[in-house]
PDB file of C-alpha atoms in Angstrom:
ATOM      1  CA  MET Q 183     -82.886 -66.742  48.490  1.00  0.00           C
ATOM      2  CA  ASN Q 184     -81.337 -66.891  51.440  1.00  0.00           C
ATOM      3  CA  ARG Q 185     -82.526 -68.980  54.587  1.00  0.00           C
ATOM      4  CA  SER Q 186     -84.078 -67.611  54.586  1.00  0.00           C
ATOM      5  CA  SER Q 187     -81.637 -62.638  59.406  1.00  0.00           C
ATOM      6  CA  LEU Q 188     -75.097 -61.354  69.486  1.00  0.00           C
ATOM      7  CA  SER Q 189     -72.647 -58.662  69.031  1.00  0.00           C
ATOM      8  CA  TYR Q 190     -72.392 -56.245  71.994  1.00  0.00           C
ATOM      9  CA  LYS Q 191     -74.811 -54.068  70.066  1.00  0.00           C
ATOM     10  CA  SER Q 192     -77.332 -56.902  69.858  1.00  0.00           C
ATOM     11  CA  ILE Q 193     -76.958 -57.671  73.576  1.00  0.00           C
ATOM     12  CA  ILE Q 194     -77.792 -54.076  74.447  1.00  0.00           C
ATOM     13  CA  LEU Q 195     -80.702 -54.222  72.018  1.00  0.00           C
ATOM     14  CA  THR Q 196     -82.049 -57.401  73.585  1.00  0.00           C
ATOM     15  CA  ILE Q 197     -81.988 -55.891  77.074  1.00  0.00           C
ATOM     16  CA  VAL Q 198     -83.903 -52.842  75.876  1.00  0.00           C
ATOM     17  CA  LEU Q 199     -86.439 -54.936  73.967  1.00  0.00           C
ATOM     18  CA  LEU Q 200     -87.333 -56.852  77.110  1.00  0.00           C
ATOM     19  CA  ILE Q 201     -88.585 -53.618  78.601  1.00  0.00           C
ATOM     20  CA  SER Q 202     -91.126 -52.677  75.929  1.00  0.00           C
ATOM     21  CA  PRO Q 203     -92.646 -54.751  73.100  1.00  0.00           C
ATOM     22  CA  ALA Q 204     -93.265 -51.632  71.055  1.00  0.00           C
ATOM     23  CA  PHE Q 205     -89.855 -50.026  71.440  1.00  0.00           C
ATOM     24  CA  VAL Q 206     -88.615 -48.657  68.109  1.00  0.00           C
ATOM     25  CA  LEU Q 207     -84.928 -48.762  67.167  1.00  0.00           C
ATOM     26  CA  ILE Q 208     -82.987 -46.159  65.257  1.00  0.00           C
ATOM     27  CA  ALA Q 209     -81.938 -48.147  62.205  1.00  0.00           C
ATOM     28  CA  GLY Q 210     -80.848 -46.038  59.251  1.00  0.00           C
ATOM     29  CA  PRO Q 211     -80.293 -45.835  56.342  1.00  0.00           C
ATOM     30  CA  TYR Q 212     -83.804 -47.195  56.063  1.00  0.00           C
ATOM     31  CA  PRO Q 213     -86.476 -44.794  54.791  1.00  0.00           C
ATOM     32  CA  GLU Q 214     -88.776 -43.495  57.506  1.00  0.00           C
ATOM     33  CA  SER Q 215     -92.188 -45.158  57.282  1.00  0.00           C
ATOM     34  CA  GLU Q 216     -94.795 -47.016  59.293  1.00  0.00           C
ATOM     35  CA  ILE Q 217     -93.431 -50.271  57.900  1.00  0.00           C
ATOM     36  CA  GLN Q 218     -89.959 -49.407  59.176  1.00  0.00           C
ATOM     37  CA  ASP Q 219     -91.394 -48.604  62.606  1.00  0.00           C
ATOM     38  CA  ILE Q 220     -93.055 -52.020  62.710  1.00  0.00           C
ATOM     39  CA  TYR Q 221     -89.969 -53.874  61.485  1.00  0.00           C
ATOM     40  CA  SER Q 222     -87.878 -52.026  64.098  1.00  0.00           C
ATOM     41  CA  SER Q 223     -90.215 -52.923  66.957  1.00  0.00           C
ATOM     42  CA  GLY Q 224     -89.341 -55.158  69.863  1.00  0.00           C
ATOM     43  CA  ALA Q 225     -92.157 -57.516  68.930  1.00  0.00           C
ATOM     44  CA  TYR Q 226     -90.752 -58.053  65.446  1.00  0.00           C
ATOM     45  CA  SER Q 227     -87.190 -58.389  66.751  1.00  0.00           C
ATOM     46  CA  ARG Q 228     -88.240 -61.080  69.236  1.00  0.00           C
ATOM     47  CA  PHE Q 229     -90.013 -63.002  66.488  1.00  0.00           C
ATOM     48  CA  PHE Q 230     -86.853 -62.943  64.354  1.00  0.00           C
ATOM     49  CA  GLY Q 231     -84.749 -64.008  67.328  1.00  0.00           C
ATOM     50  CA  THR Q 232     -87.038 -66.943  68.012  1.00  0.00           C
ATOM     51  CA  ILE Q 233     -87.245 -68.211  64.455  1.00  0.00           C
ATOM     52  CA  TYR Q 234     -83.618 -67.639  63.424  1.00  0.00           C
ATOM     53  CA  ASN Q 235     -82.359 -69.287  66.602  1.00  0.00           C
ATOM     54  CA  ALA Q 236     -84.245 -72.469  65.658  1.00  0.00           C
ATOM     55  CA  SER Q 237     -86.544 -72.416  68.670  1.00  0.00           C
ATOM     56  CA  PRO Q 238     -89.167 -75.180  69.016  1.00  0.00           C
ATOM     57  CA  LEU Q 239     -92.085 -74.718  66.643  1.00  0.00           C
ATOM     58  CA  HIS Q 240     -94.586 -73.972  69.399  1.00  0.00           C
ATOM     59  CA  GLU Q 241     -92.384 -71.097  70.630  1.00  0.00           C
ATOM     60  CA  ILE Q 242     -92.115 -69.681  67.105  1.00  0.00           C
ATOM     61  CA  GLU Q 243     -95.880 -69.857  66.650  1.00  0.00           C
ATOM     62  CA  THR Q 244     -96.438 -68.193  70.032  1.00  0.00           C
ATOM     63  CA  GLN Q 245     -94.139 -65.317  69.073  1.00  0.00           C
ATOM     64  CA  LEU Q 246     -95.810 -65.024  65.673  1.00  0.00           C
ATOM     65  CA  SER Q 247     -99.220 -64.817  67.311  1.00  0.00           C
ATOM     66  CA  SER Q 248     -97.956 -62.219  69.793  1.00  0.00           C
ATOM     67  CA  LEU Q 249     -96.475 -60.149  66.964  1.00  0.00           C
ATOM     68  CA  LYS Q 250     -99.677 -60.274  64.919  1.00  0.00           C
ATOM     69  CA  ASN Q 251    -101.733 -59.234  67.939  1.00  0.00           C
ATOM     70  CA  TRP Q 252     -99.449 -56.296  68.632  1.00  0.00           C
ATOM     71  CA  ILE Q 253     -99.664 -55.163  65.003  1.00  0.00           C
ATOM     72  CA  SER Q 254    -103.455 -55.485  64.877  1.00  0.00           C
ATOM     73  CA  GLU Q 255    -103.825 -53.429  68.056  1.00  0.00           C
ATOM     74  CA  SER Q 256    -101.508 -50.663  66.805  1.00  0.00           C
ATOM     75  CA  ASP Q 257    -102.518 -47.368  65.221  1.00  0.00           C
ATOM     76  CA  TYR Q 258    -100.693 -48.077  61.964  1.00  0.00           C
ATOM     77  CA  SER Q 259    -102.633 -48.033  58.696  1.00  0.00           C
ATOM     78  CA  SER Q 260    -104.350 -51.189  57.540  1.00  0.00           C
ATOM     79  CA  THR Q 261    -101.966 -51.425  54.572  1.00  0.00           C
ATOM     80  CA  SER Q 262     -98.898 -51.279  56.830  1.00  0.00           C
ATOM     81  CA  GLN Q 263    -100.447 -53.876  59.112  1.00  0.00           C
ATOM     82  CA  TYR Q 264    -101.263 -56.226  56.222  1.00  0.00           C
ATOM     83  CA  ILE Q 265     -97.789 -55.975  54.689  1.00  0.00           C
ATOM     84  CA  SER Q 266     -95.945 -56.512  57.971  1.00  0.00           C
ATOM     85  CA  VAL Q 267     -98.146 -59.458  58.986  1.00  0.00           C
ATOM     86  CA  VAL Q 268     -97.739 -61.111  55.572  1.00  0.00           C
ATOM     87  CA  ARG Q 269     -93.961 -60.713  55.840  1.00  0.00           C
ATOM     88  CA  ALA Q 270     -93.864 -62.382  59.255  1.00  0.00           C
ATOM     89  CA  GLU Q 271     -96.060 -65.240  58.085  1.00  0.00           C
ATOM     90  CA  MET Q 272     -93.944 -65.642  54.944  1.00  0.00           C
ATOM     91  CA  ILE Q 273     -90.793 -65.982  57.064  1.00  0.00           C
ATOM     92  CA  TYR Q 274     -92.597 -68.580  59.184  1.00  0.00           C
ATOM     93  CA  ALA Q 275     -93.648 -70.476  56.043  1.00  0.00           C
ATOM     94  CA  LYS Q 276     -90.099 -70.400  54.659  1.00  0.00           C
ATOM     95  CA  HIS Q 277     -88.890 -71.880  57.943  1.00  0.00           C
ATOM     96  CA  LEU Q 278     -91.366 -74.729  57.498  1.00  0.00           C
ATOM     97  CA  ILE Q 279     -89.980 -75.312  54.006  1.00  0.00           C
ATOM     98  CA  LEU Q 280     -86.271 -75.175  54.745  1.00  0.00           C
ATOM     99  CA  GLU Q 281     -85.744 -76.523  58.256  1.00  0.00           C
ATOM    100  CA  ASP Q 282     -85.856 -80.306  58.650  1.00  0.00           C
ATOM    101  CA  TYR Q 283     -86.773 -80.204  62.333  1.00  0.00           C
ATOM    102  CA  CYS Q 284     -90.121 -78.542  61.599  1.00  0.00           C
ATOM    103  CA  LYS Q 285     -90.673 -79.215  57.882  1.00  0.00           C
ATOM    104  CA  ASP Q 286     -94.322 -79.004  56.853  1.00  0.00           C
ATOM    105  CA  LEU Q 287     -94.783 -78.173  53.163  1.00  0.00           C
ATOM    106  CA  TYR Q 288     -98.563 -78.450  53.320  1.00  0.00           C
ATOM    107  CA  LYS Q 289     -98.858 -75.865  56.090  1.00  0.00           C
ATOM    108  CA  ALA Q 290     -96.236 -73.653  54.417  1.00  0.00           C
ATOM    109  CA  GLU Q 291     -98.160 -73.601  51.140  1.00  0.00           C
ATOM    110  CA  GLU Q 292    -101.362 -72.752  52.965  1.00  0.00           C
ATOM    111  CA  VAL Q 293     -99.696 -69.802  54.715  1.00  0.00           C
ATOM    112  CA  LEU Q 294     -98.104 -68.525  51.494  1.00  0.00           C
ATOM    113  CA  ARG Q 295    -101.357 -68.833  49.561  1.00  0.00           C
ATOM    114  CA  GLN Q 296    -103.129 -66.804  52.220  1.00  0.00           C
ATOM    115  CA  GLY Q 297    -100.376 -64.188  52.083  1.00  0.00           C
ATOM    116  CA  LEU Q 298    -100.783 -63.760  48.326  1.00  0.00           C
ATOM    117  CA  SER Q 299    -104.515 -63.376  48.847  1.00  0.00           C
ATOM    118  CA  VAL Q 300    -104.032 -60.649  51.452  1.00  0.00           C
ATOM    119  CA  LEU Q 301    -101.551 -58.750  49.265  1.00  0.00           C
ATOM    120  CA  SER Q 302    -103.981 -58.874  46.329  1.00  0.00           C
ATOM    121  CA  GLN Q 303    -106.503 -56.919  48.425  1.00  0.00           C
ATOM    122  CA  ILE Q 304    -104.167 -53.969  49.001  1.00  0.00           C
ATOM    123  CA  PRO Q 305    -105.110 -51.005  46.749  1.00  0.00           C
ATOM    124  CA  GLU Q 306    -102.796 -50.276  43.827  1.00  0.00           C
ATOM    125  CA  THR Q 307    -102.153 -46.798  45.248  1.00  0.00           C
ATOM    126  CA  ASP Q 308    -100.619 -48.356  48.395  1.00  0.00           C
ATOM    127  CA  ARG Q 309     -98.283 -50.771  46.598  1.00  0.00           C
ATOM    128  CA  ASP Q 310     -95.008 -49.033  47.328  1.00  0.00           C
ATOM    129  CA  ILE Q 311     -91.484 -50.442  47.532  1.00  0.00           C
ATOM    130  CA  GLU Q 312     -92.162 -52.250  50.833  1.00  0.00           C
ATOM    131  CA  PHE Q 313     -95.191 -53.954  49.307  1.00  0.00           C
ATOM    132  CA  LEU Q 314     -93.112 -55.057  46.323  1.00  0.00           C
ATOM    133  CA  LEU Q 315     -90.324 -56.339  48.564  1.00  0.00           C
ATOM    134  CA  VAL Q 316     -92.722 -58.603  50.439  1.00  0.00           C
ATOM    135  CA  GLU Q 317     -94.465 -59.676  47.241  1.00  0.00           C
ATOM    136  CA  GLY Q 318     -91.138 -60.548  45.630  1.00  0.00           C
ATOM    137  CA  GLU Q 319     -89.870 -62.565  48.584  1.00  0.00           C
ATOM    138  CA  LEU Q 320     -93.229 -64.282  49.028  1.00  0.00           C
ATOM    139  CA  ASN Q 321     -93.196 -65.486  45.419  1.00  0.00           C
ATOM    140  CA  GLY Q 322     -89.614 -66.613  45.917  1.00  0.00           C
ATOM    141  CA  SER Q 323     -90.671 -68.577  48.999  1.00  0.00           C
ATOM    142  CA  TYR Q 324     -93.476 -70.212  47.029  1.00  0.00           C
ATOM    143  CA  TYR Q 325     -90.904 -71.253  44.428  1.00  0.00           C
ATOM    144  CA  LEU Q 326     -88.931 -73.022  47.158  1.00  0.00           C
ATOM    145  CA  LEU Q 327     -91.868 -75.369  47.751  1.00  0.00           C
ATOM    146  CA  ASP Q 328     -91.168 -77.123  44.457  1.00  0.00           C
ATOM    147  CA  GLN Q 329     -88.458 -75.518  42.353  1.00  0.00           C
ATOM    148  CA  GLY Q 330     -89.150 -77.662  39.309  1.00  0.00           C
ATOM    149  CA  LYS Q 331     -92.895 -77.158  39.395  1.00  0.00           C
ATOM    150  CA  TYR Q 332     -92.866 -73.422  40.145  1.00  0.00           C
ATOM    151  CA  LEU Q 333     -89.791 -72.263  38.209  1.00  0.00           C
ATOM    152  CA  PHE Q 334     -91.757 -70.626  35.390  1.00  0.00           C
ATOM    153  CA  SER Q 335     -94.520 -69.219  37.593  1.00  0.00           C
ATOM    154  CA  TYR Q 336     -93.524 -68.054  41.064  1.00  0.00           C
ATOM    155  CA  GLY Q 337     -89.817 -68.261  40.284  1.00  0.00           C
ATOM    156  CA  VAL Q 338     -90.075 -66.036  37.228  1.00  0.00           C
ATOM    157  CA  LYS Q 339     -92.424 -63.613  38.980  1.00  0.00           C
ATOM    158  CA  SER Q 340     -90.046 -63.288  41.938  1.00  0.00           C
ATOM    159  CA  ASN Q 341     -87.171 -62.613  39.551  1.00  0.00           C
ATOM    160  CA  ASN Q 342     -89.161 -59.981  37.641  1.00  0.00           C
ATOM    161  CA  LEU Q 343     -90.263 -58.276  40.861  1.00  0.00           C
ATOM    162  CA  THR Q 344     -86.660 -58.153  42.071  1.00  0.00           C
ATOM    163  CA  LYS Q 345     -85.651 -56.413  38.828  1.00  0.00           C
ATOM    164  CA  LYS Q 346     -88.547 -53.959  39.211  1.00  0.00           C
ATOM    165  CA  ILE Q 347     -87.617 -53.196  42.818  1.00  0.00           C
ATOM    166  CA  TRP Q 348     -83.981 -52.613  41.850  1.00  0.00           C
ATOM    167  CA  ASP Q 349     -85.007 -50.189  39.120  1.00  0.00           C
ATOM    168  CA  LEU Q 350     -87.157 -48.282  41.615  1.00  0.00           C
ATOM    169  CA  ASN Q 351     -84.875 -48.256  44.644  1.00  0.00           C
ATOM    170  CA  LYS Q 352     -81.183 -49.041  45.021  1.00  0.00           C
ATOM    171  CA  GLU Q 353     -80.780 -47.520  48.508  1.00  0.00           C
ATOM    172  CA  ASN Q 354     -83.109 -49.389  50.855  1.00  0.00           C
ATOM    173  CA  PRO Q 355     -81.007 -52.139  52.497  1.00  0.00           C
ATOM    174  CA  ARG Q 356     -83.846 -54.599  51.919  1.00  0.00           C
ATOM    175  CA  SER Q 357     -83.733 -53.801  48.193  1.00  0.00           C
ATOM    176  CA  ILE Q 358     -79.981 -54.378  48.147  1.00  0.00           C
ATOM    177  CA  ILE Q 359     -80.250 -57.675  50.038  1.00  0.00           C
ATOM    178  CA  LEU Q 360     -82.990 -58.961  47.730  1.00  0.00           C
ATOM    179  CA  LYS Q 361     -80.939 -57.990  44.668  1.00  0.00           C
ATOM    180  CA  CYS Q 362     -77.881 -59.736  46.104  1.00  0.00           C
ATOM    181  CA  ASN Q 363     -79.832 -62.932  46.654  1.00  0.00           C
ATOM    182  CA  GLN Q 364     -80.835 -62.786  42.997  1.00  0.00           C
ATOM    183  CA  LEU Q 365     -77.220 -62.276  41.921  1.00  0.00           C
ATOM    184  CA  ILE Q 366     -76.011 -65.118  44.158  1.00  0.00           C
ATOM    185  CA  TYR Q 367     -78.543 -67.756  43.148  1.00  0.00           C
ATOM    186  CA  THR Q 368     -79.024 -66.915  39.463  1.00  0.00           C
ATOM    187  CA  PRO Q 369     -76.638 -68.792  37.115  1.00  0.00           C
ATOM    188  CA  PRO Q 370     -73.984 -66.506  35.539  1.00  0.00           C
ATOM    189  CA  LEU Q 371     -75.399 -67.311  32.092  1.00  0.00           C
ATOM    190  CA  PHE Q 372     -78.620 -65.543  33.124  1.00  0.00           C
ATOM    191  CA  GLY Q 373     -77.054 -62.558  34.864  1.00  0.00           C
ATOM    192  CA  GLY Q 374     -75.952 -63.917  38.217  1.00  0.00           C
ATOM    193  CA  SER Q 375     -72.671 -62.711  39.721  1.00  0.00           C
ATOM    194  CA  ILE Q 376     -71.423 -63.452  43.224  1.00  0.00           C
ATOM    195  CA  LYS Q 377     -68.711 -60.814  42.845  1.00  0.00           C
ATOM    196  CA  LYS Q 378     -71.300 -58.110  42.101  1.00  0.00           C
ATOM    197  CA  ALA Q 379     -73.317 -59.322  45.076  1.00  0.00           C
ATOM    198  CA  ARG Q 380     -70.219 -59.148  47.282  1.00  0.00           C
ATOM    199  CA  ALA Q 381     -69.524 -55.563  46.219  1.00  0.00           C
ATOM    200  CA  LEU Q 382     -73.093 -54.507  47.016  1.00  0.00           C
ATOM    201  CA  LEU Q 383     -73.098 -56.252  50.390  1.00  0.00           C
ATOM    202  CA  LYS Q 384     -69.756 -54.756  51.406  1.00  0.00           C
ATOM    203  CA  GLY Q 385     -71.274 -51.362  50.661  1.00  0.00           C
ATOM    204  CA  ILE Q 386     -73.787 -51.775  53.508  1.00  0.00           C
ATOM    205  CA  VAL Q 387     -71.912 -54.081  55.894  1.00  0.00           C
ATOM    206  CA  ASP Q 388     -70.909 -51.162  58.150  1.00  0.00           C
ATOM    207  CA  GLU Q 389     -74.315 -49.457  58.063  1.00  0.00           C
ATOM    208  CA  PRO Q 390     -76.493 -49.489  61.217  1.00  0.00           C
ATOM    209  CA  LEU Q 391     -78.759 -52.313  60.057  1.00  0.00           C
ATOM    210  CA  LEU Q 392     -81.505 -54.149  61.882  1.00  0.00           C
ATOM    211  CA  ALA Q 393     -80.201 -57.392  63.385  1.00  0.00           C
ATOM    212  CA  VAL Q 394     -82.000 -59.591  60.862  1.00  0.00           C
ATOM    213  CA  ASP Q 395     -80.544 -57.662  57.912  1.00  0.00           C
ATOM    214  CA  GLU Q 396     -77.078 -57.590  59.491  1.00  0.00           C
ATOM    215  CA  TYR Q 397     -77.307 -61.366  59.882  1.00  0.00           C
ATOM    216  CA  THR Q 398     -78.356 -61.765  56.249  1.00  0.00           C
ATOM    217  CA  VAL Q 399     -75.483 -59.608  55.007  1.00  0.00           C
ATOM    218  CA  TYR Q 400     -72.918 -61.632  56.984  1.00  0.00           C
ATOM    219  CA  SER Q 401     -74.401 -64.976  55.972  1.00  0.00           C
ATOM    220  CA  CYS Q 402     -74.458 -63.985  52.294  1.00  0.00           C
ATOM    221  CA  LEU Q 403     -70.887 -62.686  52.414  1.00  0.00           C
ATOM    222  CA  GLY Q 404     -69.785 -65.906  54.094  1.00  0.00           C
ATOM    223  CA  PHE Q 405     -71.542 -67.960  51.442  1.00  0.00           C
ATOM    224  CA  ILE Q 406     -69.886 -65.936  48.657  1.00  0.00           C
ATOM    225  CA  GLU Q 407     -66.414 -66.204  50.164  1.00  0.00           C
ATOM    226  CA  ALA Q 408     -66.885 -69.958  50.556  1.00  0.00           C
ATOM    227  CA  LYS Q 409     -67.808 -70.203  46.870  1.00  0.00           C
ATOM    228  CA  LEU Q 410     -64.627 -68.298  46.043  1.00  0.00           C
ATOM    229  CA  LYS Q 411     -62.623 -70.795  48.159  1.00  0.00           C
ATOM    230  CA  HIS Q 412     -61.736 -68.132  50.743  1.00  0.00           C
ATOM    231  CA  LYS Q 413     -62.477 -70.393  53.707  1.00  0.00           C
ATOM    232  CA  GLU Q 414     -60.983 -68.275  56.487  1.00  0.00           C
ATOM    233  CA  THR Q 415     -62.833 -65.165  55.355  1.00  0.00           C
ATOM    234  CA  ALA Q 416     -66.052 -67.150  54.974  1.00  0.00           C
ATOM    235  CA  PHE Q 417     -65.637 -68.538  58.497  1.00  0.00           C
ATOM    236  CA  SER Q 418     -65.151 -65.041  59.941  1.00  0.00           C
ATOM    237  CA  TYR Q 419     -68.396 -63.835  58.340  1.00  0.00           C
ATOM    238  CA  TYR Q 420     -70.263 -66.924  59.543  1.00  0.00           C
ATOM    239  CA  GLN Q 421     -68.999 -66.251  63.070  1.00  0.00           C
ATOM    240  CA  LYS Q 422     -70.336 -62.700  62.890  1.00  0.00           C
ATOM    241  CA  ALA Q 423     -73.721 -64.057  61.782  1.00  0.00           C
ATOM    242  CA  LEU Q 424     -73.733 -66.498  64.697  1.00  0.00           C
ATOM    243  CA  LYS Q 425     -73.063 -63.678  67.162  1.00  0.00           C
ATOM    244  CA  ILE Q 426     -76.453 -62.310  66.147  1.00  0.00           C
ATOM    245  CA  TYR Q 427     -78.366 -65.612  66.162  1.00  0.00           C
ATOM    246  CA  PRO Q 428     -76.102 -68.075  68.035  1.00  0.00           C
ATOM    247  CA  HIS Q 429     -78.283 -71.144  67.496  1.00  0.00           C
ATOM    248  CA  ASN Q 430     -78.922 -70.668  63.788  1.00  0.00           C
ATOM    249  CA  LEU Q 431     -78.914 -74.085  62.113  1.00  0.00           C
ATOM    250  CA  TYR Q 432     -78.271 -72.758  58.612  1.00  0.00           C
ATOM    251  CA  ILE Q 433     -75.021 -71.043  59.547  1.00  0.00           C
ATOM    252  CA  GLN Q 434     -73.929 -74.071  61.550  1.00  0.00           C
ATOM    253  CA  SER Q 435     -74.446 -76.255  58.478  1.00  0.00           C
ATOM    254  CA  LEU Q 436     -72.479 -73.830  56.272  1.00  0.00           C
ATOM    255  CA  ILE Q 437     -69.570 -73.851  58.710  1.00  0.00           C
ATOM    256  CA  ALA Q 438     -69.604 -77.649  58.672  1.00  0.00           C
ATOM    257  CA  GLU Q 439     -69.263 -77.569  54.876  1.00  0.00           C
ATOM    258  CA  LEU Q 440     -66.101 -75.432  54.889  1.00  0.00           C
TER     259      LEU Q 440
END
């Protein structure tokens, strides 16, 4: 589970996003959907930029509130709105779990619990791959709260959901990234394989991904190469991740460990 995603492309993107909060990017090979439109919006991109650049907590919460307001005022279906809001809040909660400068496990658990409640209200007929992706990552985030306590509940459920998602869809970049996180952080005895994860990630590294997914791919590849003792290659991937989110504390800490 990765922590927890500015090349010249990102600089151009940032300039455009400042013009319109609802601007939608062209970001294949993602499947066309309302969820993809929301995730590609300027409002969502600004939220990611704020949180992954380790901005002060009050700025993150302001961007989160602005994003939620934009989603609620949109014409997207209620299901798409619920899923995209839960994802944003889950990312916020994970930040509260993982980052020392704003750690608040009590608040994080409250946000995650509310997210599970909202997802449970979505009709079975609307629980498509994007629903499952958020549900899987949300359970994984809950596991991070207390890995010993939640290993056989939220941890197992997240793992099972990841397997289900992979069986259903092996093309959506978000499916691939979630699968790779499972391969990276699962012990080899139980099916983990950083080399398999590397192969999958290299298969999408040159695709036109959203900035957050591009960041995640580079950070995961850097982490894998570091595990394989390929320090120079790891450093180059970390540098690419930092070009997207220059103030990211996680990547800075990984570079310090090389």
